Coordinates of N, CA and C in Angstrom, one line a residue:
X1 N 107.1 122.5 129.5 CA 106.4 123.8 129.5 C 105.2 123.7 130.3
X2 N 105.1 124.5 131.2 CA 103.6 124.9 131.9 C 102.5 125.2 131.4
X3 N 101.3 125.7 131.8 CA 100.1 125.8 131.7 C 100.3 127.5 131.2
X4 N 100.8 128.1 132.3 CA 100.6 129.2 131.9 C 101.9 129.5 130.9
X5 N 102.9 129.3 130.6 CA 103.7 129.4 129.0 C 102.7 129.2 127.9
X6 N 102.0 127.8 128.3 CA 101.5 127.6 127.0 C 100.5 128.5 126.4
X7 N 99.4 129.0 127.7 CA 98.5 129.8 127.3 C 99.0 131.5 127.4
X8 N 100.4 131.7 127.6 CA 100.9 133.0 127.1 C 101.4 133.1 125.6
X9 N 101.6 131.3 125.0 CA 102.5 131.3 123.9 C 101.0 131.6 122.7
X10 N 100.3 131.1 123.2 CA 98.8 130.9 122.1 C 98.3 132.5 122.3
X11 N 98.0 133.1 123.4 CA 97.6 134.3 123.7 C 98.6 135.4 122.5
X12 N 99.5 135.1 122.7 CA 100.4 136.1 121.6 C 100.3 135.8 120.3
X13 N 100.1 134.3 119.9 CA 100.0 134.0 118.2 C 98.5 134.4 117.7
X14 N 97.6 134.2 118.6 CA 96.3 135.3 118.5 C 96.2 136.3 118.6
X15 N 96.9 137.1 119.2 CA 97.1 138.5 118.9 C 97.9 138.5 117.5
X16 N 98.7 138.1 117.0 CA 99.2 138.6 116.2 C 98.1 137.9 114.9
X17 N 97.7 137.2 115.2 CA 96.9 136.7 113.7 C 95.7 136.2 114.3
X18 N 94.3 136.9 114.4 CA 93.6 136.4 115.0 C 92.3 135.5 114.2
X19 N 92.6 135.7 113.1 CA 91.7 134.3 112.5 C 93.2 133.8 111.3
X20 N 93.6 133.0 111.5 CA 94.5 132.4 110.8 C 93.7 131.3 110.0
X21 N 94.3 130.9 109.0 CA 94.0 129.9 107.7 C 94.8 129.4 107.0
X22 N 94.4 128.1 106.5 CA 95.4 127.5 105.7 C 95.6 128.4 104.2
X23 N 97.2 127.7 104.0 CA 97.7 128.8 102.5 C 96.8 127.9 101.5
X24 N 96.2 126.5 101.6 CA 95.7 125.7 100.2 C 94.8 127.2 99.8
X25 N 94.5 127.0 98.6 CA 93.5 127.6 97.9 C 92.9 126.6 98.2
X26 N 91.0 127.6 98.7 CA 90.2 126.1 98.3 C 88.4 127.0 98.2
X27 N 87.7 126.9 97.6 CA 86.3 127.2 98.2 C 85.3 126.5 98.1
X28 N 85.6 125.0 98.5 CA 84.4 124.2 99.2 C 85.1 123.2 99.9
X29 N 84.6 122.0 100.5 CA 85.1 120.6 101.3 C 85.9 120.2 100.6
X30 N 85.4 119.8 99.3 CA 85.8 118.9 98.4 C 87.1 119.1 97.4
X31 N 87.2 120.7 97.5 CA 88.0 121.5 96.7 C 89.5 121.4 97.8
X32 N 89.0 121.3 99.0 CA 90.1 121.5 100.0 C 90.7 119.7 100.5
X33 N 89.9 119.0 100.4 CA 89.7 117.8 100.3 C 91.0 117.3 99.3
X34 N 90.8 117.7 98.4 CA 91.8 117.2 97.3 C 93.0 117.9 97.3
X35 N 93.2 119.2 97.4 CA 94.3 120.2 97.8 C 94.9 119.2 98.8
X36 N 94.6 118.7 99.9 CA 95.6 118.4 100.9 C 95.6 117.3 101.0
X37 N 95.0 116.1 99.6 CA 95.6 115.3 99.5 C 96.9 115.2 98.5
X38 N 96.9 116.2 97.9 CA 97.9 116.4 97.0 C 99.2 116.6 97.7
X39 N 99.0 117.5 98.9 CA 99.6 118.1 99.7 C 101.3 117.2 100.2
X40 N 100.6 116.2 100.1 CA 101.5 115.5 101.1 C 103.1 115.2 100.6
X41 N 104.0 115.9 101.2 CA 105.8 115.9 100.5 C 105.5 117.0 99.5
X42 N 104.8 118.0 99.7 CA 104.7 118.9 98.4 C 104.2 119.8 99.0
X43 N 104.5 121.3 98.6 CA 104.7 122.8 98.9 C 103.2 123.2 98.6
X44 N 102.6 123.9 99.6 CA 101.2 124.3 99.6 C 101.9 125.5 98.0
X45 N 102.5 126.1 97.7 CA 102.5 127.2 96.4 C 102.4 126.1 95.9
X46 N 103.0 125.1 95.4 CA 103.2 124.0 94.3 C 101.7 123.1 93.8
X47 N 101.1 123.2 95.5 CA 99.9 123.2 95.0 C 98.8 123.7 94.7
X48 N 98.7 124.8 95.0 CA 97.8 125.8 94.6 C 97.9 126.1 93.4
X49 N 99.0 126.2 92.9 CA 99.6 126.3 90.9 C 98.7 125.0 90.2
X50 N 99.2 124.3 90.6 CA 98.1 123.1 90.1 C 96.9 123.2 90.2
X51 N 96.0 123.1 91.6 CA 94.6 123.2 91.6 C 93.8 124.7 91.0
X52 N 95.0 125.9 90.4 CA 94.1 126.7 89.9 C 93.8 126.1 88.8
X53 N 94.8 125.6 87.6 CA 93.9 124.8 86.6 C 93.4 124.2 86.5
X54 N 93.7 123.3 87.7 CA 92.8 122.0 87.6 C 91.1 122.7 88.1
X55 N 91.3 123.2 89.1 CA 89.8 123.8 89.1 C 89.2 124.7 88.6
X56 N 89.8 125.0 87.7 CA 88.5 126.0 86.5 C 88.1 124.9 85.4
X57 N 89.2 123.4 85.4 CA 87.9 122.8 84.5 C 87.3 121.8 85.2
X58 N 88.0 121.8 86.3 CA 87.0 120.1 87.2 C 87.2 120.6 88.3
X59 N 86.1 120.7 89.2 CA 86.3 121.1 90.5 C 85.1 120.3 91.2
X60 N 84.6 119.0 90.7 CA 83.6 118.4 92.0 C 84.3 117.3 91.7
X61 N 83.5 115.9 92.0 CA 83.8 114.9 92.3 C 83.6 114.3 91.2
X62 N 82.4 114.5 90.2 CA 81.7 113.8 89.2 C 82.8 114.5 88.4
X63 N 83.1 115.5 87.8 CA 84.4 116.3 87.4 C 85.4 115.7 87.1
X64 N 85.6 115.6 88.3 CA 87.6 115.0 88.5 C 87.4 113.4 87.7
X65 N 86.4 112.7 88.5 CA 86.4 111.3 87.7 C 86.6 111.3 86.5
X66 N 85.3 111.8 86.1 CA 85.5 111.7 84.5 C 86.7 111.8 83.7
X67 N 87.2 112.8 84.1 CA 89.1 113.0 83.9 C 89.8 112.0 84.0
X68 N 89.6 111.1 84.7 CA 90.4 109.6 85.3 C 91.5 110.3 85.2
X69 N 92.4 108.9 85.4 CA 93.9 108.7 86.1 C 94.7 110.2 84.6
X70 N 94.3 109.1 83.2 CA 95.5 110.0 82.5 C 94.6 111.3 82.3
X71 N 93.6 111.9 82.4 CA 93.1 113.4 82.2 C 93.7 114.6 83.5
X72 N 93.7 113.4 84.9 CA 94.3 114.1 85.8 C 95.7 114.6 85.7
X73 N 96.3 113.5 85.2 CA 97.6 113.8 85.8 C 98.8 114.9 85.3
X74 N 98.2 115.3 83.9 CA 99.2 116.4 83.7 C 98.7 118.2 84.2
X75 N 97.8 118.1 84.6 CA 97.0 119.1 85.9 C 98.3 118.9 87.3
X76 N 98.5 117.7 87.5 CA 99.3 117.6 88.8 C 100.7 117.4 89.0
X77 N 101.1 117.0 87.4 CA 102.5 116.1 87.4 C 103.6 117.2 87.6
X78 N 103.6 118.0 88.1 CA 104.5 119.6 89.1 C 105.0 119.1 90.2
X79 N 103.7 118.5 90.5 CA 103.9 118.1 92.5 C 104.6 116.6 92.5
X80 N 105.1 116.1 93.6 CA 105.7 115.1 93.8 C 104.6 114.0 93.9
X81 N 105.1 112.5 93.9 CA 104.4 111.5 93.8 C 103.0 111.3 93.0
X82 N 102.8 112.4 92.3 CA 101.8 112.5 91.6 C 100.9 111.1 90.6
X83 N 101.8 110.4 90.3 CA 101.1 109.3 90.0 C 100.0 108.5 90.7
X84 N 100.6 108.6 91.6 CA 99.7 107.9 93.3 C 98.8 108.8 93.7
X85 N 99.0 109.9 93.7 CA 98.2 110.6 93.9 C 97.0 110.9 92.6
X86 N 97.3 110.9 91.7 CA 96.5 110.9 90.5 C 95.3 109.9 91.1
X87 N 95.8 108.8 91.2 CA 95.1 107.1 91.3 C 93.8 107.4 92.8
X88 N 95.0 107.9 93.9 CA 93.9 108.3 94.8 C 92.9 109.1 94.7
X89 N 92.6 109.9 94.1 CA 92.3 111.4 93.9 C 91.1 110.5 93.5
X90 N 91.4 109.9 92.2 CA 90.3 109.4 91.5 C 89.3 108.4 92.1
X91 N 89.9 107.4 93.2 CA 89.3 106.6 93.6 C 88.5 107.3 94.6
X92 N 89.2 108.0 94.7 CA 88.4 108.9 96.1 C 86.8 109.9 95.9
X93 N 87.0 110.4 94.3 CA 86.1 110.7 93.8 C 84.8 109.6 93.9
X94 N 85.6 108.5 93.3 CA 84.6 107.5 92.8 C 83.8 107.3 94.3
X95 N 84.6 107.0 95.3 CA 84.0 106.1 96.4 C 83.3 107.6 96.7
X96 N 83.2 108.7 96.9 CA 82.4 110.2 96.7 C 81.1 110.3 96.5
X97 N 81.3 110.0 95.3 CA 80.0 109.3 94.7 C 79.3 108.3 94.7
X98 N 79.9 107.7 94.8 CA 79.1 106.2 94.9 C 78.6 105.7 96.5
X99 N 79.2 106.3 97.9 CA 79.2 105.7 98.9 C 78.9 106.9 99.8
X100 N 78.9 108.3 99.3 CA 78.7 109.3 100.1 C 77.3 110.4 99.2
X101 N 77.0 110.1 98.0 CA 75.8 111.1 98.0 C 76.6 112.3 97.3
X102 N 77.8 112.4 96.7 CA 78.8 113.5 95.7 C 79.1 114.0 97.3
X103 N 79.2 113.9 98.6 CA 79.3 114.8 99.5 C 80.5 114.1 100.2
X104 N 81.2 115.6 100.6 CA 82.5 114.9 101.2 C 82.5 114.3 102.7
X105 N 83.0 113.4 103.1 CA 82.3 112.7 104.8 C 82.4 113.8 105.6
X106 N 81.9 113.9 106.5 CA 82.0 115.0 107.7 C 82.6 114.1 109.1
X107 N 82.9 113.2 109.0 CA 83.3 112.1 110.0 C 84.6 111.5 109.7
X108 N 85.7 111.1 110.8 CA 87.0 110.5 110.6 C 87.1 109.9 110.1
X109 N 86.0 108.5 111.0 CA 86.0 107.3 110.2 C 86.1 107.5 108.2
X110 N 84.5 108.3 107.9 CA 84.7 108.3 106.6 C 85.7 108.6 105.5
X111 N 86.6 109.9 106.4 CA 87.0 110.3 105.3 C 89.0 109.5 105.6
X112 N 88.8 108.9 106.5 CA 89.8 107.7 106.6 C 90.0 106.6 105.6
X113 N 89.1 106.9 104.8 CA 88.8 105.2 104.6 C 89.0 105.8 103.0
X114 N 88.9 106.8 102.4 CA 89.4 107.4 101.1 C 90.6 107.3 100.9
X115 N 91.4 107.0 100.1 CA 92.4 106.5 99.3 C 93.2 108.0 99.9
X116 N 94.3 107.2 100.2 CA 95.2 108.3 100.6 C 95.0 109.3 101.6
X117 N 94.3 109.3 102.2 CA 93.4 110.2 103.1 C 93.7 109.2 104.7
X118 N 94.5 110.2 105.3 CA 95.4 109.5 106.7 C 94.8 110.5 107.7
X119 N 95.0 110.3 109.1 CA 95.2 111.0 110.0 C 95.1 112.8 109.7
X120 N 96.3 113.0 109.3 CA 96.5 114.3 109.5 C 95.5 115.0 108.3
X121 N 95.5 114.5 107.2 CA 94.4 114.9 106.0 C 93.1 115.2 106.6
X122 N 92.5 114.2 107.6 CA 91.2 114.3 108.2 C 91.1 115.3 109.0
X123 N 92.1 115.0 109.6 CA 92.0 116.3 110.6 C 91.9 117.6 109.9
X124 N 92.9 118.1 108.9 CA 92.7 119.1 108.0 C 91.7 119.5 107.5
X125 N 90.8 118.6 107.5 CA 89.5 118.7 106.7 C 87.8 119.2 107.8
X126 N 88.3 118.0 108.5 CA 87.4 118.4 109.4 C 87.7 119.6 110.3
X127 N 89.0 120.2 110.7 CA 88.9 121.3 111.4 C 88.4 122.7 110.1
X128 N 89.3 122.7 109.0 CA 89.1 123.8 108.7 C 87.3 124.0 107.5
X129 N 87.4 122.7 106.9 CA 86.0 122.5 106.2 C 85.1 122.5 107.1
X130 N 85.0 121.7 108.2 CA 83.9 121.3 108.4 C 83.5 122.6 110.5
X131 N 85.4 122.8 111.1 CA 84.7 123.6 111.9 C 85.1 122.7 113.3
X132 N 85.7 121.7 113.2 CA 86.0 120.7 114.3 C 87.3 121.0 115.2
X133 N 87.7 121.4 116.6 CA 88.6 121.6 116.6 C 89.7 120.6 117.0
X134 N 90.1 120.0 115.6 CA 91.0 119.0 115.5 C 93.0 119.5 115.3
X135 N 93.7 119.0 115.7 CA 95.2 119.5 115.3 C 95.5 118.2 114.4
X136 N 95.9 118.9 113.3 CA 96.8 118.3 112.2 C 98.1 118.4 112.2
X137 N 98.9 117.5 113.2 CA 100.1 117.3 113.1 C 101.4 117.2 111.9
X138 N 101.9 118.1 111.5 CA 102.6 118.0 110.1 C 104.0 118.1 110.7
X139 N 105.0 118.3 110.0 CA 106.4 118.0 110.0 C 106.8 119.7 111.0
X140 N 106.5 120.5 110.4 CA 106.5 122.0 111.3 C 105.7 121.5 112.8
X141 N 104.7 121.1 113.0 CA 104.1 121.1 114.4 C 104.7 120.4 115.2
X142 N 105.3 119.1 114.2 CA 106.0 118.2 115.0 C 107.6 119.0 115.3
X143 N 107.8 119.6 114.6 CA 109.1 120.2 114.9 C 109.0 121.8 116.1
X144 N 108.1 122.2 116.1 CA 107.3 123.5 116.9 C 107.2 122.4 118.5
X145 N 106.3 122.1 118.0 CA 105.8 121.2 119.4 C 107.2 120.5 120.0
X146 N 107.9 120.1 119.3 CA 109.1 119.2 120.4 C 110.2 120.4 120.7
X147 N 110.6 121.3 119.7 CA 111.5 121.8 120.2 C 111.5 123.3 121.2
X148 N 109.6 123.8 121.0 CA 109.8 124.7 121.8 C 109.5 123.9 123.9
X149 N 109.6 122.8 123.4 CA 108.9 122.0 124.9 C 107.4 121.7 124.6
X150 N 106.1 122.9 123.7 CA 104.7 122.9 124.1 C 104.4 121.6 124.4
X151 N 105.3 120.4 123.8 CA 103.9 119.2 123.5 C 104.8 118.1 122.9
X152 N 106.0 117.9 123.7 CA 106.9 116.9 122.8 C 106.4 115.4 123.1
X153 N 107.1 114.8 122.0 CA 106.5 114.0 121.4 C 107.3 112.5 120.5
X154 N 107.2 111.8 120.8 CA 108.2 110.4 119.9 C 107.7 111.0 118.3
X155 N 106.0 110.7 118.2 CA 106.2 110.5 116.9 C 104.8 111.8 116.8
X156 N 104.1 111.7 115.4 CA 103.5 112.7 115.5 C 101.7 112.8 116.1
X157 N 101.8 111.0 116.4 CA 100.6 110.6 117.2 C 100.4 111.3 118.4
X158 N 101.6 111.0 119.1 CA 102.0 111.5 120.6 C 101.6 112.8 120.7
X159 N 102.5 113.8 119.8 CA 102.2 115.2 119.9 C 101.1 115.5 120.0
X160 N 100.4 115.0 118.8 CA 98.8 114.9 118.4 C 97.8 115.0 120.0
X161 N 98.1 114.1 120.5 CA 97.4 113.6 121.9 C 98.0 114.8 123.0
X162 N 99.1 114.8 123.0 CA 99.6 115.8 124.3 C 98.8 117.2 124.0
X163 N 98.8 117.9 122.4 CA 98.4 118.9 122.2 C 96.9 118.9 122.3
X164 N 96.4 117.8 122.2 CA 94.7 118.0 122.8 C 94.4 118.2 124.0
X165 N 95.7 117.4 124.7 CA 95.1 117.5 126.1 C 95.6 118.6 127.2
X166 N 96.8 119.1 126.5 CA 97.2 120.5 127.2 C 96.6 122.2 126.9
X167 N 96.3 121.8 125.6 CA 95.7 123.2 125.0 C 94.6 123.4 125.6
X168 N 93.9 124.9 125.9 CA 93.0 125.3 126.3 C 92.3 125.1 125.4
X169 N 90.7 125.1 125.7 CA 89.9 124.2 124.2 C 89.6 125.9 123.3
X170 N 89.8 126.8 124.4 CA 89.6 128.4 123.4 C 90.8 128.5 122.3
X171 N 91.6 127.6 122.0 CA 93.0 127.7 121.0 C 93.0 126.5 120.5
X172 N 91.9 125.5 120.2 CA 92.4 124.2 119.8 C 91.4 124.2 118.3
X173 N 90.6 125.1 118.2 CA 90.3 125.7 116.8 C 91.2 126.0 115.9
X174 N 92.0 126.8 116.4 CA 93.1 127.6 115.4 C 94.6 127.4 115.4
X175 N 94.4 126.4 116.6 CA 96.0 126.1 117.2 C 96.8 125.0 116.0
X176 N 96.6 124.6 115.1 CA 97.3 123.7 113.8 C 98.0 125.1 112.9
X177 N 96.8 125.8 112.8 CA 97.2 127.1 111.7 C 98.5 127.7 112.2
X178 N 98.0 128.0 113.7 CA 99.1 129.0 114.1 C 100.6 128.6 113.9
X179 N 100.7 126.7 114.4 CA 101.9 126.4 114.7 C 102.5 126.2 113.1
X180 N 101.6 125.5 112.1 CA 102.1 125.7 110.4 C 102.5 127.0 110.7
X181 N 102.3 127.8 110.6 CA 102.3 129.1 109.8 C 104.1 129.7 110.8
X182 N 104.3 129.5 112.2 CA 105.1 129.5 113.1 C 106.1 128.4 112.7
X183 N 106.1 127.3 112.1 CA 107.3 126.5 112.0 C 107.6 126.6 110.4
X184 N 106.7 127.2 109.4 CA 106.9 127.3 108.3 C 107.7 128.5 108.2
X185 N 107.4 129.9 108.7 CA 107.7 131.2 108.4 C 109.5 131.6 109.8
X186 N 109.1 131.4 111.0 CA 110.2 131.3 111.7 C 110.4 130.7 112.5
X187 N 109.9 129.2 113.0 CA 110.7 128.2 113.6 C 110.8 127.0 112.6
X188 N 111.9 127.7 111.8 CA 112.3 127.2 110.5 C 113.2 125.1 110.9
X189 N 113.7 124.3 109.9 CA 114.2 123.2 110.3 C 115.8 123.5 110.9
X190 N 116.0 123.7 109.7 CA 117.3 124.3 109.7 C 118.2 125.5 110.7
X191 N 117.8 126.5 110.6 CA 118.0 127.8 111.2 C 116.6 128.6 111.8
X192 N 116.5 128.2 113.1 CA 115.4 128.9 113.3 C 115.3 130.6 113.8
X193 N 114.4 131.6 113.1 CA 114.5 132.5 113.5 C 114.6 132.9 115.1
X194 N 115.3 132.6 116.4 CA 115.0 132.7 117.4 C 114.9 134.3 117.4
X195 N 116.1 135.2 117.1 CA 116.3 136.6 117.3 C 114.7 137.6 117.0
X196 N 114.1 136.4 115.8 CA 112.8 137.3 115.5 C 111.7 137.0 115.8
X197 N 111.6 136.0 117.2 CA 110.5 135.4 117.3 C 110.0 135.8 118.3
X198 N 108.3 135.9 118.3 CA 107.6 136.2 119.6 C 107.4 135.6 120.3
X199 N 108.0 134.5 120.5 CA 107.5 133.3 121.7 C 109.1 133.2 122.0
X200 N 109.7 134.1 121.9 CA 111.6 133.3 122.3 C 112.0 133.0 123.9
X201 N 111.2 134.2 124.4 CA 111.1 134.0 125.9 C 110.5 132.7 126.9
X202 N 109.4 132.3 125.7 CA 108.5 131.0 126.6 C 109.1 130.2 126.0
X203 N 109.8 130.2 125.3 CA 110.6 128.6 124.3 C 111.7 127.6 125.0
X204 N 111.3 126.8 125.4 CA 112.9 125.8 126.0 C 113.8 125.3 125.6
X205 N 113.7 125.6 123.8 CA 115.1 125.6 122.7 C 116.4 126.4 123.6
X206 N 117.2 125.7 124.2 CA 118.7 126.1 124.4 C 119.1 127.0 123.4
X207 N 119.6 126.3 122.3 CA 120.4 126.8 121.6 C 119.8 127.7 120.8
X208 N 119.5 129.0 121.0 CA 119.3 130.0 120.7 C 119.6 130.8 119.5
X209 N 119.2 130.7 118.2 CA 119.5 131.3 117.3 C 119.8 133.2 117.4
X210 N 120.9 133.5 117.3 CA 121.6 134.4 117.4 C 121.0 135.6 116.1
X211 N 120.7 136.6 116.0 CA 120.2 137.5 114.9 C 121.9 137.2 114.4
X212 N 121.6 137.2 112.5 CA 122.8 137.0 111.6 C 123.7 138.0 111.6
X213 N 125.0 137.2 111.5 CA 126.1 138.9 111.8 C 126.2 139.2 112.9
X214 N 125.8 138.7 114.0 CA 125.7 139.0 116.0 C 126.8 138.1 116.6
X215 N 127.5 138.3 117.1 CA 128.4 137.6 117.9 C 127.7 136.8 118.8
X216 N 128.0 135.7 118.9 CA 127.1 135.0 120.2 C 127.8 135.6 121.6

């Protein structure tokens, strides 16, 4: 894909949604911090159902600890892998407190180094908490990004790197939201909406999904 595809494909996903946001529920770092560590193999609704309980009675770091492993877990045990995630959540509080001041890192390195907390979590965090314009490569962007051409990729590092370096830096704020929100809603895994998409024209997907009931 070109320069100018790409900046006609971003030009239209801003038109159509021009401040886009993640679906976590969250209203601070730390609130979102833990949302999308939960996140991971598990449905932003799935977790938002959880963190509404869980945050009307613990919503900081000193909070959640005190809860430990078994106060956390039936708050979370909905979502997948939750045990592990229980364990992180907590440790992560701990190291929170103890190594950050109750404050969530504003830096890679830091918030790398928290239990469970990879790549793409950081990035999530620092773009939308903190304002950085980082892309969080998830399973939709990886599947957005290779199959429309924008920014293919082996694995989700690659993508990661191509999409920094081809995106105009005026789209690299909001450019993660757009493509979630575009591989979640219609550049589905399975059956992708082609017939209802606004980018079908700039897409270099061949095989063209047909509107349902249409004769190819």
């Amino acid at each position: 894909m070109n320069a100018e595809k790409r900046r006609a494909m971003f030009e239209r996903l801003r038109a159509a949604n021009p401040h886009p946001a993640t679906e976590l529920e969250y209203t601070t770092p730390f609130e979102l911090l833990i949302a999308v560590l939960l996140s991971a193999q598990a449905t932003d609704v799935s977790v938002n159902k959880a963190t509404r309980k869980l945050y009307a009675v613990a919503n900081t770091p000193a909070a959640i600890y005190a809860l430990g492993v078994e106060g956390l877990t039936p708050f979370i045990q909905t979502i997948g892998l939750f045990r592990n995630k229980a364990k992180n959540a907590i440790e992560t509080c701990r190291l929170i407190l103890t190594e950050h001041a109750g404050q969530v890192p504003r830096t890679r390195e830091g918030l790398e180094a928290l239990p469970g907390v990879g790549r793409k979590t950081a990035n999530v965090v620092l773009n939308t908490a903190f304002g950085e314009p980082t892309i969080a490569v998830d399973t939709h962007i990886f599947r957005v990004a290779n199959r429309t051409g924008l920014a293919p990729g082996k694995d989700v590092d690659q993508v990661e790197h191509k999409l920094m370096k081809v995106l105009p830096a005026e789209f690299r704020q909001d450019a993660h939201h757009w493509l979630i929100l575009h591989g979640r809603y219609t550049c589905t895994a399975r059956s992708p909406q082609c017939w209802n998409c606004m980018l079908v024209d700039l897409c270099d997907y061949r095989t063209k999904t047909p509107l349902p009931g249409k004769a190819v």
